Amino acid sequence: MENSASPTAISRRRALTVAGGVVAGAALAAQALPAFAAGSADADAIVVGGGLAGLVATAELAAAGRKVLLLDQEPESNLGGQAFWSFGGLFLIDSDEQRLMGIKDSRELAWQDWLGTAGFDRGVDDPGGQDYWAHKWAEAYVDFAEGEKRSWLYGLGIRWFPIVGWAERGGGLADGHGNSVPRFHVTWGTGPAVVEPFEKQVRAAVASGKVTFKFRHRVDEIVRTGGVVTGVRGAVLEPSTAARGKASSRTAVGDFELRAPVVIVTSGGIGANHDLVRQNWPARLGTPPKFMVTGVPAYVDGRMLGITEAAGARIVNPDRMWHYTEGLRNYDPIWANHGIRILPGPSSMWFDATGKRFSAPDMPGYNTLHTLKSITDSGYDYSWFVTTQKIIAKEFALSGSEQNPDLTNKDILKLLSRIWQTPEPIEKFKKNGVDFVVASSLSELVTGMNKLTGDGLIQLADLQRQIEARDREIDNPYTKDVQVMGIRNALAYTGDSLSRTAAIHKILDPSAGPLIAVRLNILTRKTLGGLQTDLSGRVLDASGAPVPGLYAAGEVAGFGGGGVHGYRSLEGTFLGGCLFSGRQAGRAAAAAI
């Protein structure tokens, strides 16, 4: 007889709870859905947004035999949305890849990490609380990541690079922020490979007549009739040949109104709308930066949040957001103010704009939002890595599918070349990027840093003192320097020692040079709050009741419940949140129709 307290039993109970929530939600929703006269509805469901969550929801609806209209204001070239541009990282628990690397993970350890990271504190036990459904979504998602997530995706043809990455290593306490073990699984083929199986399913449904694409259809209103959602209205935009990620025209050439008993909003976040980012910027993260680079295309504008709120939806946790501290200005931009993030290994020294070294936990790869606050507290909107060629050759990776042609194109030879040479995209940024300073001596480096910013804030003697102090800590296998401890900890993990951490060395060792300084900008990226939803993806109103006929998934819903991540993310959970919430909403809506 199975022990009722075993992890397996817990996972099965949680899976039944989630499934029960979907079924119960569908039954309640079916009672509330409008009874359209025969032929009066244009489809069984309308999905607003052709990103990953929208594709997953549409695929689920079509698989259930439902007729779907998939609307997007962008041209067809942007199908897949932000996910296409991503590195393809997915959060998995106790996976085959982890076990191969000797990592001991469990649902209990992951849940401990999630709670310590999320910091839910807004009415977890109160059905009216902002974190009530967020917490439930978090539980369900952790069960999904430990359970069927990998087998479901594997069955769709998705595969992963065998070395598991260790992102967000935390704030220093076992029960605090961060991943206790590596959980960042890089998809073989990066973001496009995550999008591919769902796009194939949807295109097959288009061919069979179950799905109709409505590109260049901008939704301006969610229509309610008698308190029930009955469709959408908006503008038809002029045709556009804009390439993926490029800004498209907003010129309207007509109007439309489409009717369906279900509308699923999957429109993404606010990352490209800096005005909205600053409007929602919380005091706990300091003063909003005057200058930021943009990590998402211009269409990630947040406009559907207000439109859905006008239809009765409740927005929760709007002050929770996730922006990166290691942004580079793209020398070859695709969208306006295009920023690329460095995914750093543990060895670069990190200084504020004045040349003061950050202390723990503000080290590369440890605690993104804590470091963000430290940067804003400095009074400047940028910071510095001071590093070596030896470090960037092994430790620097760039976010984005287009910055990783070896992984994206599944080119094994090019991938293996990382062993003996610095990846070409890194070298191109070092040569062409405006944020890099390369020098043969520290004095030359400081001169270049001050010239780049024009601030003259870096003092050679002060920077040299701090670097030499750190370098002295390398002489012994033990140290009081927390970052050096972290480097040795990383080298103890086979995955890091093979691919992500340079052999420990002194920054001023001439054989490791040249010296490199990298100006780091704040890069906007993810919205952690949003439309509050129950476990069926039904959008809730201010009283906590579902808005009949209205669902949401993906980033616009805080990746589920209006804030599944709480205050902070464990990384690898954004694409996964789109997958899980899109699947939940699609299945529940299909059952309700």
JSON list of N, CA and C in Angstrom, two decimals, residues 15 33 78 85 90 93 148 194 233 266-267 333 419 479 517 551 570 585:
[
{"chain": "A", "resi": 15, "resn": "ALA", "atom": "N", "xyz": [-2.20, 16.72, -8.31]},
{"chain": "A", "resi": 15, "resn": "ALA", "atom": "CA", "xyz": [-2.64, 16.63, -9.70]},
{"chain": "A", "resi": 15, "resn": "ALA", "atom": "C", "xyz": [-4.15, 16.46, -9.77]},
{"chain": "A", "resi": 33, "resn": "LEU", "atom": "N", "xyz": [-22.13, 30.54, -19.30]},
{"chain": "A", "resi": 33, "resn": "LEU", "atom": "CA", "xyz": [-21.84, 30.95, -20.66]},
{"chain": "A", "resi": 33, "resn": "LEU", "atom": "C", "xyz": [-23.13, 31.29, -21.40]},
{"chain": "A", "resi": 78, "resn": "ASN", "atom": "N", "xyz": [5.30, 37.24, -36.43]},
{"chain": "A", "resi": 78, "resn": "ASN", "atom": "CA", "xyz": [5.57, 37.26, -34.99]},
{"chain": "A", "resi": 78, "resn": "ASN", "atom": "C", "xyz": [4.90, 36.14, -34.21]},
{"chain": "A", "resi": 85, "resn": "TRP", "atom": "N", "xyz": [12.16, 34.43, -28.99]},
{"chain": "A", "resi": 85, "resn": "TRP", "atom": "CA", "xyz": [13.44, 35.11, -28.77]},
{"chain": "A", "resi": 85, "resn": "TRP", "atom": "C", "xyz": [14.18, 34.59, -27.54]},
{"chain": "A", "resi": 90, "resn": "LEU", "atom": "N", "xyz": [13.95, 26.01, -19.11]},
{"chain": "A", "resi": 90, "resn": "LEU", "atom": "CA", "xyz": [12.77, 25.46, -18.45]},
{"chain": "A", "resi": 90, "resn": "LEU", "atom": "C", "xyz": [13.14, 24.89, -17.09]},
{"chain": "A", "resi": 93, "resn": "ILE", "atom": "N", "xyz": [12.11, 19.58, -12.13]},
{"chain": "A", "resi": 93, "resn": "ILE", "atom": "CA", "xyz": [12.47, 19.08, -10.81]},
{"chain": "A", "resi": 93, "resn": "ILE", "atom": "C", "xyz": [12.70, 17.58, -10.88]},
{"chain": "A", "resi": 148, "resn": "GLU", "atom": "N", "xyz": [4.44, 15.72, -14.69]},
{"chain": "A", "resi": 148, "resn": "GLU", "atom": "CA", "xyz": [4.30, 15.38, -16.11]},
{"chain": "A", "resi": 148, "resn": "GLU", "atom": "C", "xyz": [4.90, 16.41, -17.07]},
{"chain": "A", "resi": 194, "resn": "VAL", "atom": "N", "xyz": [10.82, 25.46, -28.39]},
{"chain": "A", "resi": 194, "resn": "VAL", "atom": "CA", "xyz": [9.69, 25.38, -27.45]},
{"chain": "A", "resi": 194, "resn": "VAL", "atom": "C", "xyz": [8.39, 25.75, -28.17]},
{"chain": "A", "resi": 233, "resn": "ARG", "atom": "N", "xyz": [-14.25, 43.57, -29.71]},
{"chain": "A", "resi": 233, "resn": "ARG", "atom": "CA", "xyz": [-14.29, 44.57, -30.77]},
{"chain": "A", "resi": 233, "resn": "ARG", "atom": "C", "xyz": [-12.90, 45.17, -30.91]},
{"chain": "A", "resi": 266, "resn": "THR", "atom": "N", "xyz": [-4.25, 36.28, -23.79]},
{"chain": "A", "resi": 266, "resn": "THR", "atom": "CA", "xyz": [-2.88, 35.78, -23.64]},
{"chain": "A", "resi": 266, "resn": "THR", "atom": "C", "xyz": [-1.92, 36.80, -24.27]},
{"chain": "A", "resi": 267, "resn": "SER", "atom": "N", "xyz": [-2.05, 38.04, -23.87]},
{"chain": "A", "resi": 267, "resn": "SER", "atom": "CA", "xyz": [-1.42, 39.16, -24.58]},
{"chain": "A", "resi": 267, "resn": "SER", "atom": "C", "xyz": [-0.06, 39.58, -24.07]},
{"chain": "A", "resi": 333, "resn": "PRO", "atom": "N", "xyz": [20.52, 46.07, -33.34]},
{"chain": "A", "resi": 333, "resn": "PRO", "atom": "CA", "xyz": [19.20, 45.92, -32.73]},
{"chain": "A", "resi": 333, "resn": "PRO", "atom": "C", "xyz": [18.13, 45.42, -33.70]},
{"chain": "A", "resi": 419, "resn": "ILE", "atom": "N", "xyz": [34.48, 24.89, -26.15]},
{"chain": "A", "resi": 419, "resn": "ILE", "atom": "CA", "xyz": [35.50, 24.33, -25.27]},
{"chain": "A", "resi": 419, "resn": "ILE", "atom": "C", "xyz": [36.84, 25.03, -25.49]},
{"chain": "A", "resi": 479, "resn": "THR", "atom": "N", "xyz": [38.67, 30.70, 2.22]},
{"chain": "A", "resi": 479, "resn": "THR", "atom": "CA", "xyz": [38.63, 32.15, 2.09]},
{"chain": "A", "resi": 479, "resn": "THR", "atom": "C", "xyz": [37.52, 32.74, 2.93]},
{"chain": "A", "resi": 517, "resn": "ALA", "atom": "N", "xyz": [36.21, 45.45, -18.94]},
{"chain": "A", "resi": 517, "resn": "ALA", "atom": "CA", "xyz": [35.15, 46.04, -18.14]},
{"chain": "A", "resi": 517, "resn": "ALA", "atom": "C", "xyz": [33.90, 46.10, -18.99]},
{"chain": "A", "resi": 551, "resn": "TYR", "atom": "N", "xyz": [-11.23, 34.19, -19.73]},
{"chain": "A", "resi": 551, "resn": "TYR", "atom": "CA", "xyz": [-10.08, 33.43, -19.24]},
{"chain": "A", "resi": 551, "resn": "TYR", "atom": "C", "xyz": [-8.81, 34.22, -19.57]},
{"chain": "A", "resi": 570, "resn": "LEU", "atom": "N", "xyz": [12.53, 32.00, -9.72]},
{"chain": "A", "resi": 570, "resn": "LEU", "atom": "CA", "xyz": [13.62, 31.02, -9.68]},
{"chain": "A", "resi": 570, "resn": "LEU", "atom": "C", "xyz": [14.26, 30.81, -11.05]},
{"chain": "A", "resi": 585, "resn": "ALA", "atom": "N", "xyz": [-5.94, 26.89, -19.06]},
{"chain": "A", "resi": 585, "resn": "ALA", "atom": "CA", "xyz": [-7.04, 27.70, -19.57]},
{"chain": "A", "resi": 585, "resn": "ALA", "atom": "C", "xyz": [-7.67, 27.06, -20.80]}
]
